[in-house]
Short mmCIF file of C-alpha atoms in Angstrom, two decimals:
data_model
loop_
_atom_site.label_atom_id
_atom_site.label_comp_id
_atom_site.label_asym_id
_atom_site.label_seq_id
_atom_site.Cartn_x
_atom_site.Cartn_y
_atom_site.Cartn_z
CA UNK A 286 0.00 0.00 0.00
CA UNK A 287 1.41 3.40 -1.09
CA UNK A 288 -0.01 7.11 -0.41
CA UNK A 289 0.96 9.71 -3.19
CA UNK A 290 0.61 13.00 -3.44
CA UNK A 291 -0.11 15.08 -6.32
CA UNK A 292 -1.23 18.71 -7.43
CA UNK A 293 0.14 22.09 -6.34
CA UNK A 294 1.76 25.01 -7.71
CA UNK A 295 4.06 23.43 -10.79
CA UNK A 296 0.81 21.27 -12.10
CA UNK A 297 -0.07 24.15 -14.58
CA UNK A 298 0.52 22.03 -18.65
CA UNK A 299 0.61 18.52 -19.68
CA UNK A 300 4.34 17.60 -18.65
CA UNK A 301 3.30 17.06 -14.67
CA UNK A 302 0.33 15.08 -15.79
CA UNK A 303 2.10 12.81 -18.74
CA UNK A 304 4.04 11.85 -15.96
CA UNK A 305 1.66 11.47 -13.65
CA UNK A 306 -0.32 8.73 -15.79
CA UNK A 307 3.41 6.85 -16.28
CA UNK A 308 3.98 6.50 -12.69
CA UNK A 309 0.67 4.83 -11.96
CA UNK A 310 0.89 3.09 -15.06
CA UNK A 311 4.72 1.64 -13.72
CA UNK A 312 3.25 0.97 -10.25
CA UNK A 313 1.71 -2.99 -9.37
CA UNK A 314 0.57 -1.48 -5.90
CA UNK A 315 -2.67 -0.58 -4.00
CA UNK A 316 -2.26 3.24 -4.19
CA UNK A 317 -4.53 6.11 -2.99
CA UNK A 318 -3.69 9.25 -4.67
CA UNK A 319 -4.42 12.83 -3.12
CA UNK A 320 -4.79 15.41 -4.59
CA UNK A 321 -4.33 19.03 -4.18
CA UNK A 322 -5.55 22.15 -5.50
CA UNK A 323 -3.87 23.56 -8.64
CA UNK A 324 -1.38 26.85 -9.19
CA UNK A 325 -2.52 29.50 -7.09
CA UNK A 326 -6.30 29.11 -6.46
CA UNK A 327 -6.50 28.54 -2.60
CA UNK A 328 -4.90 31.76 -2.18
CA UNK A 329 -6.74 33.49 -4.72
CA UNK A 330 -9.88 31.64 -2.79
CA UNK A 331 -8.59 33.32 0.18
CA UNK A 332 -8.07 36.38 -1.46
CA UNK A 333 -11.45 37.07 -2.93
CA UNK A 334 -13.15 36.13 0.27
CA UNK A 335 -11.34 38.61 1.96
CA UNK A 336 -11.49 41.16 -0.62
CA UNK A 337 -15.78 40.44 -0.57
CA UNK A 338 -15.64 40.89 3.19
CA UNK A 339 -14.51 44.58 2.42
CA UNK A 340 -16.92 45.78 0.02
CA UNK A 341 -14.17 45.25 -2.81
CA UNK A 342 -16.00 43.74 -5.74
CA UNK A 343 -13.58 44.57 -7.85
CA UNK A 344 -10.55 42.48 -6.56
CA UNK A 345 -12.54 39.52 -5.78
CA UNK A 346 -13.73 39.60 -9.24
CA UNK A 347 -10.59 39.48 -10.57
CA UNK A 348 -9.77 36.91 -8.51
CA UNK A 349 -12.88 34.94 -9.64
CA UNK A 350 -11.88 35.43 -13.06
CA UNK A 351 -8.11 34.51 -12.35
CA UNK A 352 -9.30 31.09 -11.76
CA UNK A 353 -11.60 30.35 -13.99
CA UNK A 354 -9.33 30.87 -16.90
CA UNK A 355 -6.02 29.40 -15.26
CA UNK A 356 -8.31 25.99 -14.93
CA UNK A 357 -10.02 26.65 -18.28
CA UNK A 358 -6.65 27.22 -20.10
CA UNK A 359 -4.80 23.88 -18.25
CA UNK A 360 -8.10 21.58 -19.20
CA UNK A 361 -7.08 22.39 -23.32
CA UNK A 362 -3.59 21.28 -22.56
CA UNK A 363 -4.41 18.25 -21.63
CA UNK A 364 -5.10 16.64 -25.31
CA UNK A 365 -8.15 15.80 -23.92
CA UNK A 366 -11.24 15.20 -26.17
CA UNK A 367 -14.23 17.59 -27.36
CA UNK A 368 -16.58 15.97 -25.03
CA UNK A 369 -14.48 16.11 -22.07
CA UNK A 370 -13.75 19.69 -22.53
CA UNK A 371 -17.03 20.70 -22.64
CA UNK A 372 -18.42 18.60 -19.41
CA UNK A 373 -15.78 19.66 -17.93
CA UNK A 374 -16.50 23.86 -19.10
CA UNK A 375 -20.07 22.91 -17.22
CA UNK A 376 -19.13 21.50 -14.17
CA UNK A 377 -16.68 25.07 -13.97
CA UNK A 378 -19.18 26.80 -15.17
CA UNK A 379 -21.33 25.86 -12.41
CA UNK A 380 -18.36 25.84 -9.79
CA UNK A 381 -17.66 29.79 -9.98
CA UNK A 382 -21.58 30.86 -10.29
CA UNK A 383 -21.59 28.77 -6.32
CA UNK A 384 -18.67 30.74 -5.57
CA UNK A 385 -20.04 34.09 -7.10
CA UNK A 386 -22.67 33.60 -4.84
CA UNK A 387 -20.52 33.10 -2.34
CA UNK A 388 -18.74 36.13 -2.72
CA UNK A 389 -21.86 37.96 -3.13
CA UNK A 390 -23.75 36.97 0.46
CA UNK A 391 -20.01 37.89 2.20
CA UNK A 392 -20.47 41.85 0.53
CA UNK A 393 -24.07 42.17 1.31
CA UNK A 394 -23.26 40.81 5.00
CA UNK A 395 -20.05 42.33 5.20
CA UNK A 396 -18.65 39.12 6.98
CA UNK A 397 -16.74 36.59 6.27
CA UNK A 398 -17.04 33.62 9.46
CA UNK A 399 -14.14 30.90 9.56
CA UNK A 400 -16.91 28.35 8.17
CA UNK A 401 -17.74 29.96 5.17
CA UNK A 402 -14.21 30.98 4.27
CA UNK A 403 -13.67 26.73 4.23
CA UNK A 404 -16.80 26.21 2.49
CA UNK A 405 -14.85 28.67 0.05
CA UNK A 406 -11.57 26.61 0.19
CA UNK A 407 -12.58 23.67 -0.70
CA UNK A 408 -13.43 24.10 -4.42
CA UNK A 409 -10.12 24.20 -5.46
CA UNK A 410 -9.65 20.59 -4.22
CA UNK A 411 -13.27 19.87 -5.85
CA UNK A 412 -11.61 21.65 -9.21
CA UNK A 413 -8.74 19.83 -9.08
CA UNK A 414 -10.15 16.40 -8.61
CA UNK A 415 -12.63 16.96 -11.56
CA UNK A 416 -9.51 17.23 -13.22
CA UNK A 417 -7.58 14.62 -12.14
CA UNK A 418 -10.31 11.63 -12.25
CA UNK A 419 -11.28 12.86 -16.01
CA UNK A 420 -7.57 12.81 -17.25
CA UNK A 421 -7.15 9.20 -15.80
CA UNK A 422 -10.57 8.08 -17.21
CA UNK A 423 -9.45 9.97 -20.47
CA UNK A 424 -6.33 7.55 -20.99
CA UNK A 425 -8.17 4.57 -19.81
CA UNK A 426 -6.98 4.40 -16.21
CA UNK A 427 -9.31 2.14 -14.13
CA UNK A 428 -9.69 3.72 -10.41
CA UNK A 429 -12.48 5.10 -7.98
CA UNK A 430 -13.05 8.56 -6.13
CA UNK A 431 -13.98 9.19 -2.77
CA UNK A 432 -15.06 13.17 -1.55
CA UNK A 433 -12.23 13.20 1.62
CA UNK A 434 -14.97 14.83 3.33
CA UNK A 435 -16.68 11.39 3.69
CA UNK A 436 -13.43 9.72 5.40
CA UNK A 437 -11.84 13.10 7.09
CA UNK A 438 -13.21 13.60 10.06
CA UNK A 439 -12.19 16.61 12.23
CA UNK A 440 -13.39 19.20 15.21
CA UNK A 441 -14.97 22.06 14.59
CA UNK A 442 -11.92 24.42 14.54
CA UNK A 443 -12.61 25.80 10.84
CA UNK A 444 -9.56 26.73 8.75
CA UNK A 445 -7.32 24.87 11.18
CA UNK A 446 -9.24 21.78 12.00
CA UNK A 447 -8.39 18.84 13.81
CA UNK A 448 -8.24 15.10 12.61
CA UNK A 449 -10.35 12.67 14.81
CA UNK A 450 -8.34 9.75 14.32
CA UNK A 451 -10.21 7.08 15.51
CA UNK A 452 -13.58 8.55 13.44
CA UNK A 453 -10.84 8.23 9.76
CA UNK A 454 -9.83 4.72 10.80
CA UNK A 455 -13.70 3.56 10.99
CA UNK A 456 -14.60 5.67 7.54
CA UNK A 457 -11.58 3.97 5.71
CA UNK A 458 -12.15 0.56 6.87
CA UNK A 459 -15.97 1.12 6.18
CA UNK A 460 -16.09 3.04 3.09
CA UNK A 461 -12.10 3.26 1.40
CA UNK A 462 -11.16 -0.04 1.79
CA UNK A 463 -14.09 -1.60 0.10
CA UNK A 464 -13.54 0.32 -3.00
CA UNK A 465 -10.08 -1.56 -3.43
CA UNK A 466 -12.26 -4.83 -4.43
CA UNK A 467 -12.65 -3.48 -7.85
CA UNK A 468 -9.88 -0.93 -8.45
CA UNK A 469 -5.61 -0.61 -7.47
CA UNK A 470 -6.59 3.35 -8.00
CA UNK A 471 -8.62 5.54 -5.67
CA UNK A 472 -8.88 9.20 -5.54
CA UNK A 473 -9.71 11.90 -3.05
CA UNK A 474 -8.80 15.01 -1.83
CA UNK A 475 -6.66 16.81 0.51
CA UNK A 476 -6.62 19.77 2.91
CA UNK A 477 -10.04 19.23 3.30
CA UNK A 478 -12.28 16.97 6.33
CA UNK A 479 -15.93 17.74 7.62
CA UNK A 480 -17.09 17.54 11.41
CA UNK A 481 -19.68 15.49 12.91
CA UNK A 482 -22.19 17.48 11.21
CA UNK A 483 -21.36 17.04 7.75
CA UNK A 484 -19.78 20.82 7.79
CA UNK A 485 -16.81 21.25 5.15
CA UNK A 486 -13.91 22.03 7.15
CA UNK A 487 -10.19 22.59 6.56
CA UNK A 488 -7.08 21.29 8.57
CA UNK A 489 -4.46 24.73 7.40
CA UNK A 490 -3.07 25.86 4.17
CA UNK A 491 -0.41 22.98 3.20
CA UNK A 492 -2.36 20.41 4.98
CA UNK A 493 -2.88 18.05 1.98
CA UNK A 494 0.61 16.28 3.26
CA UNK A 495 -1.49 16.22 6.24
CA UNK A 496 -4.26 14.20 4.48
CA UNK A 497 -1.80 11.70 2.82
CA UNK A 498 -0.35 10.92 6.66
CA UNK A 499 -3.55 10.60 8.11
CA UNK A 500 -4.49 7.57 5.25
CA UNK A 501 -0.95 6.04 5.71
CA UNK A 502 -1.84 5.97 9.47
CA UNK A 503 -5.11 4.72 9.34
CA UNK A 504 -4.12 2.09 6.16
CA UNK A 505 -1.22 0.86 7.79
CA UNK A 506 1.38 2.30 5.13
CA UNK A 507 4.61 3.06 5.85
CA UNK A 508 5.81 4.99 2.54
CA UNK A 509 4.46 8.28 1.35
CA UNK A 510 5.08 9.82 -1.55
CA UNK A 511 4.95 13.58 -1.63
CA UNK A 512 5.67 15.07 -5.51
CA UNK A 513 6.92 18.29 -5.79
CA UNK A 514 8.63 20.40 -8.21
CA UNK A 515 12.40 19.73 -7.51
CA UNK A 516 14.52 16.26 -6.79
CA UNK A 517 13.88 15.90 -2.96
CA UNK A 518 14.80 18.30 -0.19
CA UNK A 519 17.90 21.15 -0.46
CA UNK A 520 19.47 23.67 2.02
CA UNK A 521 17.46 25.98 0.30
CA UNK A 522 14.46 25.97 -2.78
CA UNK A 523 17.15 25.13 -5.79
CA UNK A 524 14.44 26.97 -7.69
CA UNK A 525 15.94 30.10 -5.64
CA UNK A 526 19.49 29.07 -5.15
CA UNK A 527 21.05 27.25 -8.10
CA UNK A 528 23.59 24.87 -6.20
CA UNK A 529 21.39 25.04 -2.79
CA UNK A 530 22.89 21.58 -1.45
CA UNK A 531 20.71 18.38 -1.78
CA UNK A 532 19.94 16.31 1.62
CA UNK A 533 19.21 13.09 1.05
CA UNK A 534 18.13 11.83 4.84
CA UNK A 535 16.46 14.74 6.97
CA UNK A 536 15.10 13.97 10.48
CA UNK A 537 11.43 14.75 11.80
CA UNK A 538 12.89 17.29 14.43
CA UNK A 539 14.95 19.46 11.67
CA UNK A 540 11.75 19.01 9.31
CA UNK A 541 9.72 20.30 12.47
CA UNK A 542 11.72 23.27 12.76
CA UNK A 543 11.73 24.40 9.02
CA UNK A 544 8.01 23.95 9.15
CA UNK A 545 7.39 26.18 11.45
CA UNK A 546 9.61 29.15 9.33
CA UNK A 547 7.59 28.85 6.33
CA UNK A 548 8.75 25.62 4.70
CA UNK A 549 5.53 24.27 2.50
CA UNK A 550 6.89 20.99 2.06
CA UNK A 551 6.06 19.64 6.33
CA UNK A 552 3.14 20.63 8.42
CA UNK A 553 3.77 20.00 11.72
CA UNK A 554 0.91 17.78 12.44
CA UNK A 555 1.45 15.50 10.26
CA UNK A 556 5.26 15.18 11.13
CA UNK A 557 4.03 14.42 14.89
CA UNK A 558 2.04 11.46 13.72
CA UNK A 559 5.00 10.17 11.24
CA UNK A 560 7.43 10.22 13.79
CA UNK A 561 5.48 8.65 16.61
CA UNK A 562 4.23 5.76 14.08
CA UNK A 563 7.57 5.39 12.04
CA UNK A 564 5.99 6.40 8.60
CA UNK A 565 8.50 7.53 6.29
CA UNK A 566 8.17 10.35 3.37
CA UNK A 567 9.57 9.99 0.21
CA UNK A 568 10.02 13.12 -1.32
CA UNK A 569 10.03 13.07 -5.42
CA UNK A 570 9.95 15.40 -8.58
CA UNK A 571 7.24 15.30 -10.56
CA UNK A 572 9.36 16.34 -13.60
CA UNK A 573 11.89 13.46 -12.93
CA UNK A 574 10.51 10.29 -10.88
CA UNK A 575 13.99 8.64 -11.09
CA UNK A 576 16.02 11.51 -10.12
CA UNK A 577 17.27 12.39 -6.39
CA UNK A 578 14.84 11.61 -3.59
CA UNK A 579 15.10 12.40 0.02
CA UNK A 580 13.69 10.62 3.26
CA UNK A 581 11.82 11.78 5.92
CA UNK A 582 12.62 9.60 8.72
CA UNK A 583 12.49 8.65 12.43
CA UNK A 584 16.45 8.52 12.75
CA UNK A 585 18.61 10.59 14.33
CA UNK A 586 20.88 13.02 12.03
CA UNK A 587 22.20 16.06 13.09
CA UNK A 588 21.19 19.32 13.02
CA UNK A 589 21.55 20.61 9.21
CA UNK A 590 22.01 24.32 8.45
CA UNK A 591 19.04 25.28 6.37
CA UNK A 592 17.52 28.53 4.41
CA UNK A 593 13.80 29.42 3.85
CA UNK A 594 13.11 31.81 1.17
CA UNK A 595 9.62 33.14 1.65
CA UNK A 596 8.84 35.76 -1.43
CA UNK A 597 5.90 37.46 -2.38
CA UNK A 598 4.53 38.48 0.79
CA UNK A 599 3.37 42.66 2.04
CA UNK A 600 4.56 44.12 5.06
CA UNK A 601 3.01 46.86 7.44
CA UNK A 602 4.89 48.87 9.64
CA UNK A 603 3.80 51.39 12.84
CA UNK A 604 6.08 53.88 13.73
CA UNK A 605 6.29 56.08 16.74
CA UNK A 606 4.38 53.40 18.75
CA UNK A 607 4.86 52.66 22.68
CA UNK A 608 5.08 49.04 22.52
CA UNK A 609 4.91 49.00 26.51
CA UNK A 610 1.21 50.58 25.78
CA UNK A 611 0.02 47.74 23.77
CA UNK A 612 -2.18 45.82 25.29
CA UNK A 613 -5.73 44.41 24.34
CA UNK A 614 -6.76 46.20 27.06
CA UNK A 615 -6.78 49.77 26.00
CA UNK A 616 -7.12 49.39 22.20
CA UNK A 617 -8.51 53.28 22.23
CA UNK A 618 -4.68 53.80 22.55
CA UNK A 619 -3.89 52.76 18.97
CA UNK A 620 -7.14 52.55 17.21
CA UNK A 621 -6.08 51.92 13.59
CA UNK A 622 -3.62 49.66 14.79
CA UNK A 623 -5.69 47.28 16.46
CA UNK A 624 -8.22 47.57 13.83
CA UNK A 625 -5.90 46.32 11.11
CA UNK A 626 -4.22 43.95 12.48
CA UNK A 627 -7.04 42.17 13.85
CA UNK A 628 -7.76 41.19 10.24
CA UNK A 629 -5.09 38.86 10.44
CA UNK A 630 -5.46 37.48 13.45
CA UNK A 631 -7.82 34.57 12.94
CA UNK A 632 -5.62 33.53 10.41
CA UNK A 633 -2.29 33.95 12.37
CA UNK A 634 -0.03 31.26 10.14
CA UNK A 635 -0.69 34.36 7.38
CA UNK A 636 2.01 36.38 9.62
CA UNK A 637 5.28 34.98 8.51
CA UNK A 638 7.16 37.43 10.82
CA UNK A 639 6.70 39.68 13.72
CA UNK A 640 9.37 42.29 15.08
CA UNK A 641 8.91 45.18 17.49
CA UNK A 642 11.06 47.64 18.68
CA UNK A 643 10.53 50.71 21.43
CA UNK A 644 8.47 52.52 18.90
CA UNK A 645 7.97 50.42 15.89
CA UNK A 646 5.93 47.22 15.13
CA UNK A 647 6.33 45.64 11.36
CA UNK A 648 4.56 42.28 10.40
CA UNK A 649 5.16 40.22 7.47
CA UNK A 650 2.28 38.36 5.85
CA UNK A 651 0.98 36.48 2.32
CA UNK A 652 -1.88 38.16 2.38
CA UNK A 653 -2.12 41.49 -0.01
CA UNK A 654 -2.66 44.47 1.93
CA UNK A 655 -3.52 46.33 -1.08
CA UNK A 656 -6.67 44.42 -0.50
CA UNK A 657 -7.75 45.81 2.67
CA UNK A 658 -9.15 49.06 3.99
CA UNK A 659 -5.04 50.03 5.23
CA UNK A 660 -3.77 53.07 4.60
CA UNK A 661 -1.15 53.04 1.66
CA UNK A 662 1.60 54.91 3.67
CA UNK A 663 1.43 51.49 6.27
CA UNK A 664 2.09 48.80 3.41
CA UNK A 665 5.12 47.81 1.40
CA UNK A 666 4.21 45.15 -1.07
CA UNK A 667 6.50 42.67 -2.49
CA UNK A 668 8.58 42.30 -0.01
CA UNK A 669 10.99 38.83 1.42
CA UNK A 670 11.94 37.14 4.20
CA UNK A 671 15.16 34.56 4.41
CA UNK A 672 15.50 32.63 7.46
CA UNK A 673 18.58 30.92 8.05
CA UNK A 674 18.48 28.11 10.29
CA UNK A 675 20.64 25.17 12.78
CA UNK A 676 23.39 28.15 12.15
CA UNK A 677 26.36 29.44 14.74
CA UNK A 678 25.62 33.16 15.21
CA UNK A 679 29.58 33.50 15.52
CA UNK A 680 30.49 31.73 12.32
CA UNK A 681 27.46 33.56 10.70
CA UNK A 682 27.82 37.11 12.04
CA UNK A 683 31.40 36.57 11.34
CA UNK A 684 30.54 35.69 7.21
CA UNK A 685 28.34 38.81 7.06
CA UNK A 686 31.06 40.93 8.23
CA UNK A 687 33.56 39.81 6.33
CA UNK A 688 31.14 40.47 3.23
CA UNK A 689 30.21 43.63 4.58
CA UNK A 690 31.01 45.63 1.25
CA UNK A 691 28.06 42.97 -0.27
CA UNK A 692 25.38 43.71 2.33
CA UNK A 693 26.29 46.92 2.38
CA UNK A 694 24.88 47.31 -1.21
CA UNK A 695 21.18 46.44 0.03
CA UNK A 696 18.74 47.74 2.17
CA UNK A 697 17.32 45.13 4.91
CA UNK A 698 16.06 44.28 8.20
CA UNK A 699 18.08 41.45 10.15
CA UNK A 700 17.21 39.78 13.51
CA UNK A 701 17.93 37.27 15.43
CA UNK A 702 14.59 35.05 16.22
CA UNK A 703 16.61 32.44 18.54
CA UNK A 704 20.35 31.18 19.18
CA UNK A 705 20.87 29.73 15.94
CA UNK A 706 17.95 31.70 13.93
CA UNK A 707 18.17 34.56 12.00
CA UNK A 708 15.55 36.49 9.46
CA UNK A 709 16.21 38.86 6.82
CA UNK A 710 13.72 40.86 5.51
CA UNK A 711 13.96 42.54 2.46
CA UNK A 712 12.48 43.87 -0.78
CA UNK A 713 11.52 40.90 -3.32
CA UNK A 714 13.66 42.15 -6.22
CA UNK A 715 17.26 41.53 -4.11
CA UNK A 716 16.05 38.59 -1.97
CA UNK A 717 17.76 35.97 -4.86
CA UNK A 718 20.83 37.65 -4.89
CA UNK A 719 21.45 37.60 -0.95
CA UNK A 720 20.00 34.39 -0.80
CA UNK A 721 22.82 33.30 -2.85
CA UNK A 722 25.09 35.05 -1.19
CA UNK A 723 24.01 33.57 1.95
CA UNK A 724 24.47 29.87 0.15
CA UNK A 725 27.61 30.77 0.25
CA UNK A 726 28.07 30.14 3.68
CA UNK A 727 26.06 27.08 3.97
CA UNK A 728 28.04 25.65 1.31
CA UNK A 729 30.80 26.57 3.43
CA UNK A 730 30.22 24.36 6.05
CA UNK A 731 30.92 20.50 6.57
CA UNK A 732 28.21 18.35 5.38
#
């Protein structure tokens, strides 16, 4: 029995796919296949519910209109026939009027609750599995679907819900397992679950990994397959850094750690259930299955020095604040403050970094301000953030100094977020070439 993993951000032509049908065409075992939502559309999900929360038709519109064409242009890539196309145009068709409306009742009511937002959430896993199951059934591939909704069961914490484990093991045994009697192939979703009351529900943005543990847990597998864009795991994304060092063997606690700085490739939950059940993670490349492949495993390595590069994101920055005055208690100190950042704070894994100072607080987040009711003269879009971690502040500080004509070109914030932690923030358009820079360093050290 193997768990794969499919979908994401690089499944946007025919190459991912082509080789997606030859690696369940080359595999003689049971296999359940989850599958994620496609290029950018849970963000843009995200984005136009938030954007409809503020009276801000426009941008959620766009958004709307982003993905509908993004799924619309990948479906004729596909060489798939005239008949497909077109049931597939209807299903989308009828997937963005449901999310129109959507959008619609969160204007009028000018409120966007944690349920609806995962009622929101989950079409781009519906999307994508459309997708997916027609493709196979396109080229003749015999398998079954299941809607993870009727085998993930969770709590009632929407957007960052909770797996009931004992609830999954009954649905699989009861309702997954069976379907193996006339198929090798099943289908279903991840990032999504419902609760006891048949309520969509969502378990945190990266949580279809999550989903593939939770079957390997409850099936009894012990390999996972997780496909991404590059061969395995590096220091740093080698899509960033071109000779980021490859790590063949990485341990739950360093793939713990890098988690919880941004890395999309863990999610902590699921590494707590791997480790304590000895599952390991394979992780692959979609655009070579027999090139390098790293391990997530249960033994011991040491510590390795690692980089996060987290791009893309918007930053907003109070100055001439009294930090020591900050305090939910007397909000009517800081109004605007308080109002704005509250917007995040149901939603805290959107903050990717928080720093304050005697009279300054600047956050970080994924989220476009340019969205939201926030003054222009608080935001500063397209902005970075490296962390560098397992490093020796000496050694480290020591590098930076002794490139100090380098840094010295660029503008940039740099703290230190623990011992042997340190972020960088900086503007998007210089964040490859310090990253590099930076890689430097790492390289520099023993393996």
């Amino acid at each position: 029995m193997i768990i794969q993993k499919f979908g994401g951000s690089h499944f946007t032509d025919a190459k991912p796919f082509i080789n997606f049908l030859n690696i369940l065409n080359n595999s003689t075992d049971r296999t359940v296949i989850v599958i994620s939502a496609l290029g950018k559309t849970t963000r843009l999900l995200q984005s136009a519910a938030f954007s409809a929360e503020l009276h801000n038709r426009e941008e959620w519109e766009r958004d709307l209109a982003e993905i509908e064409k993004f799924h619309n242009d990948l479906i004729c890539k596909l060489n798939l026939s005239k008949d497909v196309i077109n049931n597939f145009n209807e299903f989308m068709i009828n997937k963005i009027d449901n999310l129109r409306q959507y959008f619609t009742s969160i204007e009028v009511l000018e409120e966007l609750t944690p349920r609806t937002l995962d009622n929101v959430l989950a079409y781009g896993e519906e999307i994508s599995l459309f997708i997916f199951a027609n493709y196979l059934a396109a080229n003749s591939i015999h398998f079954s679907e299941i809607d993870a909704r009727e085998i993930i069961t969770t709590d009632d914490n929407f957007n960052d819900a909770n797996p009931n484990l004992e609830k999954i093991q009954q649905n699989i045994n009861e309702k997954l397992i069976p379907l193996f009697e006339n198929t090798s192939i099943i289908l279903t979703q991840g990032f999504i679950g419902s609760n006891e009351n048949h309520e969509t529900t969502t378990m945190g943005f990266e949580s279809s990994n999550l989903t593939a543990v939770l079957l390997a847990y409850s099936m009894n597998a012990k390999e996972i397959i997780i496909w991404t864009n590059v061969e395995g795991i590096h220091v740093a994304d080698p899509n960033l850094v071109g000779n980021a060092r490859f790590i063949p063997y990485i341990s739950f606690a360093d793939a713990n750690l890098s988690a919880s700085y941004g890395n999309k490739l863990f999610y902590t939950k699921m590494l707590q259930i791997c480790e304590k059940n000895n599952i390991h993670i394979y992780y692959k490349s979609i655009f070579n299955p027999d090139g390098n492949s790293t391990i997530l495993q249960n033994e011991h390595t040491s510590s390795i020095p690692m980089m996060n590069i987290l791009d893309g994101l918007s930053q907003m920055s109070y100055n001439g604040i009294h930090t020591s005055k900050i305090s939910l208690s007397n909000e009517e100190v800081y109004p605007e403050f308080f109002r704005n950042f509250k917007l995040f704070t149901h939603n805290p894994e959107n903050i990717k970094l928080l720093l304050v100072s005697n009279n300054n607080i600047s956050f970080w987040t994924d989220l476009h301000l340019g969205h939201f009711s926030i003054p222009k003269t608080l935001i500063n879009e397209g902005q970075s953030i490296i962390y560098i971690l397992n490093i020796n502040p000496i050694s480290f500080l020591k590098f930076v100094s002794d490139n100090s004509e380098f840094f010295s070109r660029y503008e940039f914030t740099m703290a230190q977020i623990q011992k042997d932690i340190y972020a960088i923030a900086l503007d998007s358009e210089i964040s490859r070439e310090v990253s590099n820079k930076i890689n430097e360093y790492l390289l520099s050290l023993p393996e």
